[in-house]
Tab-separated table of C-alpha atoms and ligand atoms in Angstrom:
chain	number	residue	atom	x	y	z
Q	95	MET	CA	28.525	47.666	199.392
Q	96	CYS	CA	26.291	45.469	201.598
Q	97	GLY	CA	25.222	41.892	201.028
Q	98	VAL	CA	21.653	40.611	201.002
Q	99	PHE	CA	20.365	37.060	201.205
Q	100	GLY	CA	16.907	35.506	201.425
Q	101	ILE	CA	15.372	32.055	201.329
Q	102	PHE	CA	11.787	30.903	200.868
Q	103	ASN	CA	10.334	27.566	201.872
Q	104	LYS	CA	13.146	25.831	203.713
Q	105	SER	CA	13.038	24.386	207.203
Q	106	GLU	CA	15.576	26.090	209.442
Q	107	ALA	CA	15.658	28.933	206.924
Q	108	SER	CA	17.686	31.174	209.228
Q	109	ASN	CA	20.564	28.657	209.234
Q	110	TYR	CA	20.863	29.046	205.470
Q	111	VAL	CA	20.753	32.813	205.755
Q	112	TYR	CA	23.518	32.646	208.332
Q	113	LEU	CA	25.680	30.654	205.916
Q	114	GLY	CA	24.719	32.935	203.035
Q	115	LEU	CA	25.738	36.018	204.980
Q	116	HIS	CA	28.985	34.338	205.906
Q	117	ALA	CA	29.776	33.856	202.197
Q	118	LEU	CA	28.874	37.516	201.587
Q	119	GLN	CA	30.959	38.831	204.477
Q	120	HIS	CA	33.321	40.639	202.078
Q	121	ARG	CA	30.419	42.962	201.112
Q	122	GLY	CA	30.120	44.420	204.596
Q	123	GLN	CA	31.777	43.764	207.909
Q	124	GLU	CA	30.227	46.433	210.065
Q	125	ALA	CA	27.002	44.781	211.191
Q	126	ALA	CA	24.588	42.023	210.211
Q	127	GLY	CA	21.080	40.841	210.910
Q	128	ILE	CA	18.635	38.041	210.170
Q	129	VAL	CA	14.846	38.231	210.282
Q	130	SER	CA	12.696	35.117	209.840
Q	131	THR	CA	9.003	34.315	209.908
Q	132	ASP	CA	6.922	31.273	210.751
Q	133	GLY	CA	4.012	32.676	208.787
Q	134	GLU	CA	2.640	34.687	211.692
Q	135	ARG	CA	5.354	36.166	213.863
Q	136	PHE	CA	8.677	37.711	212.887
Q	137	PHE	CA	11.900	36.794	214.691
Q	138	SER	CA	14.966	38.917	214.477
Q	139	TYR	CA	18.543	39.163	215.665
Q	140	LYS	CA	21.044	41.850	214.730
Q	141	GLY	CA	24.401	43.007	215.908
Q	142	VAL	CA	27.606	44.867	215.196
Q	143	GLY	CA	30.631	43.000	213.832
Q	144	LEU	CA	31.241	39.938	211.695
Q	145	VAL	CA	28.532	37.356	211.046
Q	146	ASN	CA	30.221	34.637	213.095
Q	147	GLU	CA	30.743	37.057	215.982
Q	148	ILE	CA	27.123	38.198	216.044
Q	149	PHE	CA	25.493	34.769	215.822
Q	150	ASN	CA	28.063	32.934	217.925
Q	151	LYS	CA	25.892	31.974	220.888
Q	152	LYS	CA	24.010	28.716	220.994
Q	153	GLY	CA	20.318	29.135	220.484
Q	154	ILE	CA	20.373	32.406	218.537
Q	155	ILE	CA	19.861	30.895	215.105
Q	156	SER	CA	17.369	28.298	216.340
Q	157	SER	CA	15.300	31.083	217.915
Q	158	LEU	CA	14.873	32.592	214.432
Q	159	LYS	CA	12.069	30.241	213.472
Q	160	GLY	CA	10.267	29.563	210.256
Q	161	ARG	CA	10.676	28.616	206.618
Q	162	ILE	CA	11.281	32.129	205.301
Q	163	ALA	CA	14.218	34.318	206.299
Q	164	ILE	CA	16.271	37.217	205.013
Q	165	GLY	CA	19.576	38.708	206.081
Q	166	HIS	CA	21.879	41.620	205.502
Q	167	ASN	CA	25.561	42.435	205.894
Q	168	ARG	CA	26.091	46.104	206.475
Q	169	TYR	CA	28.741	48.397	205.147
Q	170	SER	CA	27.622	51.906	205.896
Q	171	THR	CA	27.252	54.240	202.959
Q	172	PHE	CA	24.313	56.235	204.249
Q	173	GLY	CA	23.271	56.681	207.831
Q	174	ASP	CA	25.494	56.390	210.859
Q	175	GLU	CA	26.626	53.222	212.547
Q	176	SER	CA	23.935	53.109	215.234
Q	177	GLU	CA	21.980	49.908	215.894
Q	178	SER	CA	18.730	51.299	214.506
Q	179	ASN	CA	20.373	51.369	211.091
Q	180	ILE	CA	21.219	47.661	211.105
Q	181	GLN	CA	19.192	45.765	208.532
Q	182	PRO	CA	16.928	43.999	207.781
Q	183	LEU	CA	14.674	46.882	208.846
Q	184	GLN	CA	11.293	45.824	210.169
Q	185	ALA	CA	7.918	47.493	210.470
Q	186	HIS	CA	4.344	46.716	211.278
Q	187	TYR	CA	1.641	48.496	209.278
Q	188	ASP	CA	-1.955	47.997	208.141
Q	189	LEU	CA	-1.173	45.036	205.848
Q	190	GLY	CA	0.889	43.188	208.458
Q	191	SER	CA	4.613	42.990	209.004
Q	192	ILE	CA	7.488	43.598	206.655
Q	193	ALA	CA	11.261	43.204	206.768
Q	194	ILE	CA	13.572	44.663	204.164
Q	195	ALA	CA	17.226	44.201	203.225
Q	196	HIS	CA	18.770	46.699	200.818
Q	197	ASN	CA	22.022	46.915	198.908
Q	198	GLY	CA	22.602	50.207	197.143
Q	199	ASN	CA	22.032	53.867	197.741
Q	200	ILE	CA	18.926	55.854	196.954
Q	201	VAL	CA	20.113	59.243	195.747
Q	202	ASN	CA	16.797	61.043	196.294
Q	203	ALA	CA	16.194	59.611	199.784
Q	204	ILE	CA	16.667	62.971	201.517
Q	205	PRO	CA	13.995	64.948	199.638
Q	206	ILE	CA	11.565	62.011	199.945
Q	207	LYS	CA	12.269	61.782	203.649
Q	208	GLN	CA	11.796	65.529	204.127
Q	209	ARG	CA	8.431	65.324	202.403
Q	210	LEU	CA	7.346	62.337	204.516
Q	211	VAL	CA	8.440	64.013	207.737
Q	212	ARG	CA	6.437	67.115	206.801
Q	213	GLN	CA	3.439	64.818	206.347
Q	214	GLY	CA	3.927	63.431	209.840
Q	215	ALA	CA	6.093	60.335	209.337
Q	216	ILE	CA	8.385	59.403	212.210
Q	217	PHE	CA	11.676	57.782	211.269
Q	218	ASN	CA	13.444	55.241	213.474
Q	219	SER	CA	16.726	55.202	211.610
Q	220	ASN	CA	18.575	57.535	209.321
Q	221	SER	CA	19.037	54.810	206.755
Q	222	ASP	CA	17.815	55.559	203.228
Q	223	THR	CA	16.098	52.157	203.275
Q	224	GLU	CA	13.484	53.303	205.767
Q	225	VAL	CA	11.926	55.641	203.213
Q	226	ILE	CA	10.879	52.553	201.241
Q	227	ILE	CA	8.938	51.214	204.220
Q	228	HIS	CA	7.185	54.547	204.726
Q	229	LEU	CA	6.312	54.837	201.059
Q	230	ILE	CA	4.817	51.330	201.100
Q	231	ALA	CA	2.859	51.991	204.289
Q	232	ARG	CA	1.501	55.298	203.020
Q	233	SER	CA	0.524	54.221	199.521
Q	234	ASN	CA	-3.245	54.123	199.164
Q	235	ARG	CA	-3.224	51.186	196.764
Q	236	GLU	CA	-4.915	47.955	197.853
Q	237	SER	CA	-2.414	45.174	197.259
Q	238	PHE	CA	1.068	44.931	198.650
Q	239	TYR	CA	2.499	44.527	195.168
Q	240	ASP	CA	0.879	47.774	193.964
Q	241	ARG	CA	2.089	49.600	197.053
Q	242	LEU	CA	5.606	48.299	196.576
Q	243	VAL	CA	5.680	49.382	192.929
Q	244	ASP	CA	4.271	52.778	193.889
Q	245	ALA	CA	7.091	53.141	196.394
Q	246	LEU	CA	9.888	51.898	194.163
Q	247	LYS	CA	8.804	54.153	191.284
Q	248	GLU	CA	9.694	57.158	193.427
Q	249	LEU	CA	13.251	56.013	194.016
Q	250	LYS	CA	16.273	57.120	192.062
Q	251	GLY	CA	19.588	55.363	192.365
Q	252	ALA	CA	20.633	51.898	193.332
Q	253	PHE	CA	18.569	49.247	195.016
Q	254	SER	CA	18.845	45.504	195.082
Q	255	LEU	CA	16.189	44.595	197.616
Q	256	ILE	CA	14.829	41.552	199.366
Q	257	ILE	CA	11.543	42.062	201.190
Q	258	MET	CA	9.848	39.551	203.455
Q	259	ARG	CA	6.184	39.373	204.403
Q	260	GLU	CA	4.506	36.667	206.481
Q	261	ASN	CA	4.037	34.359	203.508
Q	262	GLU	CA	6.105	35.660	200.668
Q	263	LEU	CA	9.405	37.076	199.524
Q	264	TYR	CA	9.969	39.903	197.049
Q	265	ALA	CA	13.194	40.695	195.253
Q	266	ALA	CA	13.728	43.814	193.171
Q	267	ARG	CA	16.493	45.547	191.244
Q	268	ASP	CA	16.476	49.183	190.201
Q	269	PRO	CA	15.954	49.835	186.469
Q	270	TRP	CA	19.664	50.680	185.993
Q	271	GLY	CA	20.746	47.422	187.629
Q	272	PHE	CA	23.615	48.949	189.612
Q	273	ARG	CA	23.995	46.176	192.176
Q	274	PRO	CA	23.822	42.439	191.612
Q	275	LEU	CA	21.036	40.118	192.801
Q	276	SER	CA	20.705	36.498	191.754
Q	277	ILE	CA	18.099	33.761	192.079
Q	278	GLY	CA	18.994	30.219	193.096
Q	279	LYS	CA	17.211	26.990	193.888
Q	280	LEU	CA	17.782	24.533	196.690
Q	281	ASP	CA	15.443	21.535	196.483
Q	282	ASP	CA	11.980	23.114	196.815
Q	283	ALA	CA	13.333	26.360	198.207
Q	284	LEU	CA	14.086	29.544	196.276
Q	285	VAL	CA	17.039	31.663	197.257
Q	286	PHE	CA	18.039	35.267	196.518
Q	287	ALA	CA	21.537	36.596	197.089
Q	288	SER	CA	23.851	39.444	196.190
Q	289	GLU	CA	26.398	36.983	194.856
Q	290	THR	CA	26.405	33.417	193.625
Q	291	CYS	CA	29.328	32.428	195.883
Q	292	SER	CA	26.719	32.138	198.654
Q	293	PHE	CA	24.703	29.635	196.575
Q	294	ASP	CA	27.786	27.422	196.310
Q	295	LEU	CA	28.177	27.330	200.073
Q	296	ILE	CA	24.624	26.137	200.761
Q	297	GLY	CA	24.530	23.822	197.740
Q	298	ALA	CA	21.976	25.907	195.819
Q	299	GLU	CA	21.897	25.981	192.053
Q	300	PHE	CA	22.099	29.328	190.251
Q	301	ILE	CA	19.001	29.918	188.134
Q	302	ARG	CA	19.328	33.473	186.840
Q	303	ASP	CA	19.832	37.093	187.846
Q	304	VAL	CA	16.979	39.316	188.915
Q	305	GLU	CA	16.929	41.619	185.884
Q	306	PRO	CA	17.300	45.394	186.088
Q	307	GLY	CA	13.840	46.823	186.733
Q	308	GLU	CA	12.379	43.452	187.651
Q	309	VAL	CA	10.259	42.667	190.698
Q	310	VAL	CA	10.115	38.961	191.565
Q	311	VAL	CA	7.557	37.542	193.961
Q	312	VAL	CA	7.859	34.097	195.511
Q	313	ASN	CA	4.949	32.593	197.410
Q	314	SER	CA	3.091	29.284	197.672
Q	315	ASP	CA	2.005	29.683	194.008
Q	316	GLY	CA	5.641	29.779	192.829
Q	317	LEU	CA	7.745	32.508	191.285
Q	318	HIS	CA	6.200	35.455	189.427
Q	319	SER	CA	8.069	38.126	187.536
Q	320	PHE	CA	6.963	41.704	186.854
Q	321	LYS	CA	8.528	44.610	184.966
Q	322	PRO	CA	6.665	47.610	186.347
Q	323	PHE	CA	9.226	50.358	185.703
Q	324	GLU	CA	9.934	52.542	182.739
Q	325	ARG	CA	12.885	51.049	180.871
Q	326	LYS	CA	16.283	52.659	181.483
Q	327	ASP	CA	19.683	52.042	179.982
Q	328	GLU	CA	21.449	49.469	182.127
Q	329	ARG	CA	24.246	50.776	184.325
Q	330	LYS	CA	25.743	47.869	186.204
Q	331	CYS	CA	28.535	48.871	188.571
Q	332	VAL	CA	31.843	48.065	186.907
Q	333	PHE	CA	33.598	48.196	190.285
Q	334	GLU	CA	31.810	44.979	191.231
Q	335	TYR	CA	34.059	43.285	188.668
Q	336	ILE	CA	37.146	45.216	189.750
Q	337	TYR	CA	36.995	44.875	193.518
Q	338	PHE	CA	33.714	44.382	195.365
Q	339	SER	CA	32.477	40.962	194.312
Q	340	ARG	CA	34.176	37.757	195.258
Q	341	PRO	CA	36.286	36.231	192.458
Q	342	ASP	CA	34.367	32.935	192.587
Q	343	SER	CA	31.016	34.652	191.911
Q	344	LEU	CA	29.268	34.437	188.562
Q	345	LEU	CA	28.344	38.047	188.018
Q	346	TRP	CA	26.149	39.169	185.136
Q	347	GLY	CA	27.067	36.113	183.126
Q	348	ARG	CA	30.792	36.186	183.725
Q	349	TYR	CA	33.064	34.894	186.464
Q	350	VAL	CA	34.645	37.730	188.411
Q	351	TYR	CA	37.937	35.856	188.558
Q	352	SER	CA	38.331	35.682	184.760
Q	353	MET	CA	37.352	39.323	184.376
Q	354	ARG	CA	40.064	40.376	186.830
Q	355	LYS	CA	42.630	38.150	185.144
Q	356	GLN	CA	41.724	39.718	181.820
Q	357	MET	CA	42.160	43.189	183.355
Q	358	GLY	CA	45.692	42.129	184.318
Q	359	ARG	CA	46.375	40.788	180.821
Q	360	ILE	CA	45.203	43.930	179.034
Q	361	LEU	CA	47.119	46.073	181.535
Q	362	ALA	CA	50.262	44.083	180.697
Q	363	ARG	CA	49.679	44.587	176.983
Q	364	GLU	CA	49.183	48.317	177.502
Q	365	SER	CA	51.972	48.809	180.045
Q	366	PRO	CA	54.500	45.982	180.179
Q	367	ALA	CA	57.391	46.164	182.643
Q	368	ASP	CA	60.889	44.750	182.304
Q	369	VAL	CA	61.051	42.892	185.622
Q	370	ASP	CA	62.096	39.591	187.233
Q	371	ILE	CA	58.843	38.770	189.017
Q	372	VAL	CA	55.186	39.771	189.202
Q	373	ILE	CA	53.611	40.009	192.639
Q	374	PRO	CA	50.048	40.862	193.681
Q	375	THR	CA	48.736	42.997	196.482
Q	376	PRO	CA	46.947	40.150	198.205
Q	377	ASP	CA	44.119	39.244	198.037
Q	378	SER	CA	42.378	41.704	195.778
Q	379	GLY	CA	45.244	41.990	193.258
Q	380	VAL	CA	45.838	38.258	192.810
Q	381	PRO	CA	43.777	37.428	189.679
Q	382	ALA	CA	45.001	40.568	187.854
Q	383	ALA	CA	48.622	39.809	188.794
Q	384	ILE	CA	48.257	36.265	187.435
Q	385	GLY	CA	46.920	37.684	184.168
Q	386	TYR	CA	49.748	40.218	184.043
Q	387	SER	CA	52.375	37.553	184.714
Q	388	GLN	CA	50.995	35.214	182.057
Q	389	GLU	CA	50.912	38.020	179.501
Q	390	ILE	CA	54.505	39.220	180.012
Q	391	GLY	CA	55.829	35.692	180.593
Q	392	LYS	CA	57.507	36.427	183.942
Q	393	PRO	CA	56.963	34.386	187.103
Q	394	PHE	CA	54.159	35.135	189.511
Q	395	ASP	CA	55.188	35.066	193.154
Q	396	PHE	CA	53.888	36.077	196.561
Q	397	GLY	CA	56.155	38.863	197.736
Q	398	LEU	CA	53.660	40.114	200.279
Q	399	ILE	CA	52.108	37.819	202.828
Q	400	ARG	CA	48.712	38.666	204.144
Q	401	ASN	CA	47.500	38.214	207.670
Q	402	HIS	CA	43.985	36.909	207.118
Q	403	TYR	CA	42.748	37.781	210.553
Q	404	VAL	CA	42.528	41.490	209.843
Q	405	GLY	CA	39.622	42.991	207.922
Q	406	ARG	CA	39.871	44.982	204.724
Q	407	THR	CA	41.870	48.220	204.693
Q	408	PHE	CA	38.817	50.456	204.516
Q	409	ILE	CA	36.999	49.121	207.532
Q	410	GLU	CA	38.593	51.510	209.952
Q	411	PRO	CA	37.248	54.995	209.428
Q	412	ALA	CA	40.163	57.079	210.648
Q	413	GLN	CA	43.059	57.782	208.326
Q	414	SER	CA	45.593	57.274	211.120
Q	415	ILE	CA	44.376	53.749	211.753
Q	416	ARG	CA	44.057	53.042	208.063
Q	417	ASN	CA	47.752	53.753	207.612
Q	418	PHE	CA	48.539	51.405	210.392
Q	419	GLY	CA	46.166	48.848	208.876
Q	420	VAL	CA	48.383	48.210	205.861
Q	421	ARG	CA	51.172	47.009	208.145
Q	422	LEU	CA	48.764	44.964	210.201
Q	423	LYS	CA	47.657	43.208	207.073
Q	424	LEU	CA	50.723	42.743	204.867
Q	425	ASN	CA	54.319	41.747	205.443
Q	426	PRO	CA	57.023	41.411	202.754
Q	427	ALA	CA	58.669	38.046	202.041
Q	428	ARG	CA	62.324	39.075	201.946
Q	429	ASP	CA	63.649	35.936	200.216
Q	430	VAL	CA	61.233	36.468	197.300
Q	431	LEU	CA	62.049	40.158	196.883
Q	432	GLU	CA	65.752	40.686	197.625
Q	433	GLY	CA	67.698	42.049	194.662
Q	434	LYS	CA	64.731	41.637	192.284
Q	435	ARG	CA	63.071	43.955	189.839
Q	436	ILE	CA	59.410	43.719	190.751
Q	437	VAL	CA	56.076	44.660	189.321
Q	438	VAL	CA	53.334	44.825	191.938
Q	439	VAL	CA	49.748	44.610	190.688
Q	440	ASP	CA	46.746	45.913	192.598
Q	441	ASP	CA	43.107	46.009	191.562
Q	442	SER	CA	42.623	49.732	192.190
Q	443	LEU	CA	44.232	52.819	193.621
Q	444	VAL	CA	41.895	55.094	195.539
Q	445	ARG	CA	43.656	57.353	198.023
Q	446	GLY	CA	47.091	56.009	197.212
Q	447	THR	CA	47.839	55.231	200.852
Q	448	THR	CA	48.025	51.459	200.360
Q	449	SER	CA	50.290	51.667	197.312
Q	450	ARG	CA	52.677	54.108	198.957
Q	451	ARG	CA	53.047	51.848	201.990
Q	452	ILE	CA	53.502	48.783	199.829
Q	453	VAL	CA	56.192	50.318	197.635
Q	454	LYS	CA	58.137	51.353	200.735
Q	455	MET	CA	57.678	47.937	202.261
Q	456	LEU	CA	58.974	46.193	199.125
Q	457	ARG	CA	62.033	48.434	198.915
Q	458	SER	CA	62.843	47.960	202.585
Q	459	ALA	CA	62.734	44.202	201.978
Q	460	GLY	CA	65.429	44.519	199.303
Q	461	ALA	CA	63.534	44.976	196.021
Q	462	LYS	CA	65.816	46.611	193.420
Q	463	GLU	CA	63.049	48.201	191.374
Q	464	VAL	CA	59.351	48.516	192.178
Q	465	HIS	CA	56.895	49.096	189.329
Q	466	LEU	CA	53.283	49.675	190.194
Q	467	ARG	CA	50.470	48.497	187.929
Q	468	ILE	CA	46.825	49.175	188.668
Q	469	ALA	CA	44.265	46.926	186.974
Q	470	SER	CA	41.614	49.671	186.681
Q	471	PRO	CA	41.651	53.307	185.543
Q	472	PRO	CA	42.315	56.230	187.914
Q	473	VAL	CA	39.419	56.805	190.359
Q	474	VAL	CA	38.483	60.439	189.831
Q	475	SER	CA	34.928	60.718	191.188
Q	476	PRO	CA	33.168	59.452	194.284
Q	477	CYS	CA	30.366	56.922	194.106
Q	478	PHE	CA	26.786	57.820	195.061
Q	479	TYR	CA	25.250	54.463	194.262
Q	480	GLY	CA	26.049	52.346	197.269
Q	481	ILE	CA	29.816	52.222	197.513
Q	482	ASP	CA	31.635	53.947	200.298
Q	483	THR	CA	34.339	55.733	198.361
Q	484	PRO	CA	36.158	58.698	199.835
Q	485	THR	CA	35.198	62.260	198.977
Q	486	ARG	CA	36.562	63.727	195.770
Q	487	LYS	CA	39.270	65.579	197.692
Q	488	GLU	CA	40.648	62.314	199.074
Q	489	LEU	CA	40.699	60.592	195.681
Q	490	ILE	CA	44.278	61.196	194.685
Q	491	ALA	CA	43.634	60.907	190.933
Q	492	SER	CA	40.958	63.613	191.067
Q	493	SER	CA	43.639	66.262	191.512
Q	494	HIS	CA	46.958	64.650	190.523
Q	495	THR	CA	48.477	63.397	187.297
Q	496	VAL	CA	49.762	59.848	186.987
Q	497	GLU	CA	53.328	61.159	187.272
Q	498	GLU	CA	52.459	63.033	190.482
Q	499	ILE	CA	50.843	59.904	191.906
Q	500	ARG	CA	53.930	57.888	190.936
Q	501	ARG	CA	56.076	60.337	192.853
Q	502	TYR	CA	53.759	60.131	195.853
Q	503	THR	CA	53.878	56.329	195.876
Q	504	THR	CA	57.679	56.460	195.240
Q	505	ALA	CA	57.355	53.689	192.633
Q	506	ASP	CA	59.866	53.509	189.746
Q	507	SER	CA	56.966	53.503	187.330
Q	508	LEU	CA	53.179	53.580	187.550
Q	509	SER	CA	50.534	52.677	184.995
Q	510	TYR	CA	46.807	52.157	185.150
Q	511	LEU	CA	44.537	50.097	182.924
Q	512	SER	CA	43.057	52.486	180.357
Q	513	LEU	CA	39.360	53.302	180.377
Q	514	GLU	CA	39.159	52.015	176.807
Q	515	GLY	CA	40.824	48.781	177.916
Q	516	LEU	CA	38.319	48.385	180.742
Q	517	LYS	CA	35.364	49.095	178.458
Q	518	GLU	CA	36.599	46.502	175.996
Q	519	ILE	CA	36.906	43.870	178.728
Q	520	VAL	CA	33.426	44.377	180.188
Q	521	GLY	CA	31.944	44.880	176.706
Q	522	GLY	CA	28.962	46.997	175.728
Q	523	SER	CA	27.687	50.162	177.258
Q	524	GLY	CA	25.568	48.692	180.032
Q	525	PHE	CA	27.946	49.743	182.799
Q	526	CYS	CA	28.325	52.610	185.202
Q	527	LEU	CA	31.866	53.947	184.927
Q	528	ALA	CA	31.226	57.161	186.853
Q	529	CYS	CA	34.080	56.803	189.308
Q	530	PHE	CA	36.452	56.712	186.313
Q	531	ASP	CA	34.796	59.172	183.933
Q	532	GLY	CA	32.605	61.323	186.195
Q	533	LYS	CA	29.526	60.630	184.029
Q	534	TYR	CA	26.862	59.868	186.614
Q	535	PRO	CA	24.041	57.890	184.992
Q	536	VAL	CA	21.422	58.922	187.579
Q	537	PRO	CA	21.494	62.605	188.471
Q	538	PHE	CA	21.306	63.660	192.104
Q	539	ASP	CA	21.278	66.742	194.197
Q	540	LYS	CA	24.724	67.103	195.745
L	607	AMP	P1	44.031	53.291	198.804
L	607	AMP	O1	44.596	53.603	197.462
L	607	AMP	O2	45.001	53.250	199.889
L	607	AMP	O3	42.884	54.196	199.141
L	607	AMP	O4	43.404	51.824	198.782
L	607	AMP	C1	43.286	51.080	197.639
L	607	AMP	C2	42.918	49.661	198.017
L	607	AMP	O5	41.646	49.603	198.646
L	607	AMP	C3	42.879	48.810	196.802
L	607	AMP	O6	43.893	47.866	196.960
L	607	AMP	C4	41.529	48.126	196.797
L	607	AMP	O7	41.747	46.744	196.926
L	607	AMP	C5	40.796	48.657	197.987
L	607	AMP	N1	39.565	49.391	197.643
L	607	AMP	C6	39.256	50.039	196.526
L	607	AMP	N2	38.050	50.640	196.596
L	607	AMP	C7	37.561	50.353	197.817
L	607	AMP	C8	36.348	50.675	198.529
L	607	AMP	N3	35.428	51.455	198.010
L	607	AMP	N4	36.200	50.166	199.773
L	607	AMP	C9	37.148	49.411	200.325
L	607	AMP	N5	38.308	49.109	199.718
L	607	AMP	C10	38.524	49.554	198.494
L	608	SF4	FE1	30.225	51.494	190.626
L	608	SF4	FE2	31.846	53.608	190.360
L	608	SF4	FE3	29.378	53.652	189.313
L	608	SF4	FE4	29.732	53.701	191.959
L	608	SF4	S1	30.356	55.286	190.492
L	608	SF4	S2	28.235	52.470	190.808
L	608	SF4	S3	31.542	52.388	192.191
L	608	SF4	S4	31.089	52.292	188.722
């Protein structure tokens, strides 16, 4: 996933980046970093953990001086968890200094890296983002902009980037537009962020999205837009609407919350359940469960209470801890559930571990019937464009029928939102649906 944030022309810029990263914490909880510049020097601080854990000591933020700053929340999809992989990555080269924050995954990073290494390049990290820096540094074009375009033209896959130089900020989105990136305004400052929920926190006004294939430059002359890439069919990641983005974000012209609610409504129309109450898997299933409840006309209730002081289920890498994680996070509310016929709505089912635990939990708390409804289609293929999904083998729907998955989860019934239903909700063909249909829009070497 990953979250990126940048601000140009604001005093105490790093404070705003800190807040921005805090609002984007859901996009990556593994590590974070901020790099700022006063026009000459770069200042940087990075660490492992949550934003408020990393920047919790007095003086850290104020040491990140200057009116331009960028930041990154990391969720590892490529590269290991070592410190050298924490972004923004920085480098010094013949045109000065550069810092870069990247959300996405470059599918041809390995062959590019192999070529560069053969030519003598030395890599500091094993992050796919570092290839961009090398490509920029090695381009023989004169201007930074030309070098950047040269570099980006070589990349295949997903990138929403924010790049900082001593006196300017660049923002770019790959021609397919996989990951979001929006532009906001705060007084005389311009702001870039993965999601608009971070604009709300700092009081910035949303202006527009960086368009797929667009490179935006902000410097003392204002904002300039360029479209240097060959046009491609847009392939925005549909999973941003389903799970990754925060419900209060305005994503590609639509609020994530209403999209999720609509997914719940259409799911209810496709697969109603004769039940007493509708409960969500909190928090990610809440909007869809509300939509489902409104559509079937049965009450919405909280039958599972979430402990908010535990991270998301996927944070822990080991399966054994992940299993444990569900119990750490959710506890059934017995008085809501006892003797009731229940439908439980979740946003997605990936490995099936969460659903299986939840169904058992609901039954042990006295639920008479437990019907499982998933507000997205079965996940059959892994993602290669910046989302850390399990391997195909671990994706339960890649090798099991819905009835087999129902048996595994022990639910009384199980239904997913249909692919057609999902397509109708998001509208048009400008979306990547590869994890549901296996049709990868950008080919890659496995
Ligand atoms: P499971 O079926 O146990 O693998 O987990 C499914 C749950 O994980 C769903 O409730 C989603 O909210 C959440 N989820 C789905 N995709 C991802 C992902 N790529 N990273 C983290 N969590 C996810
Ligand atoms: Fe998004 Fe799935 Fe496509 Fe990955 S494969 S970009 S998660 S829709």
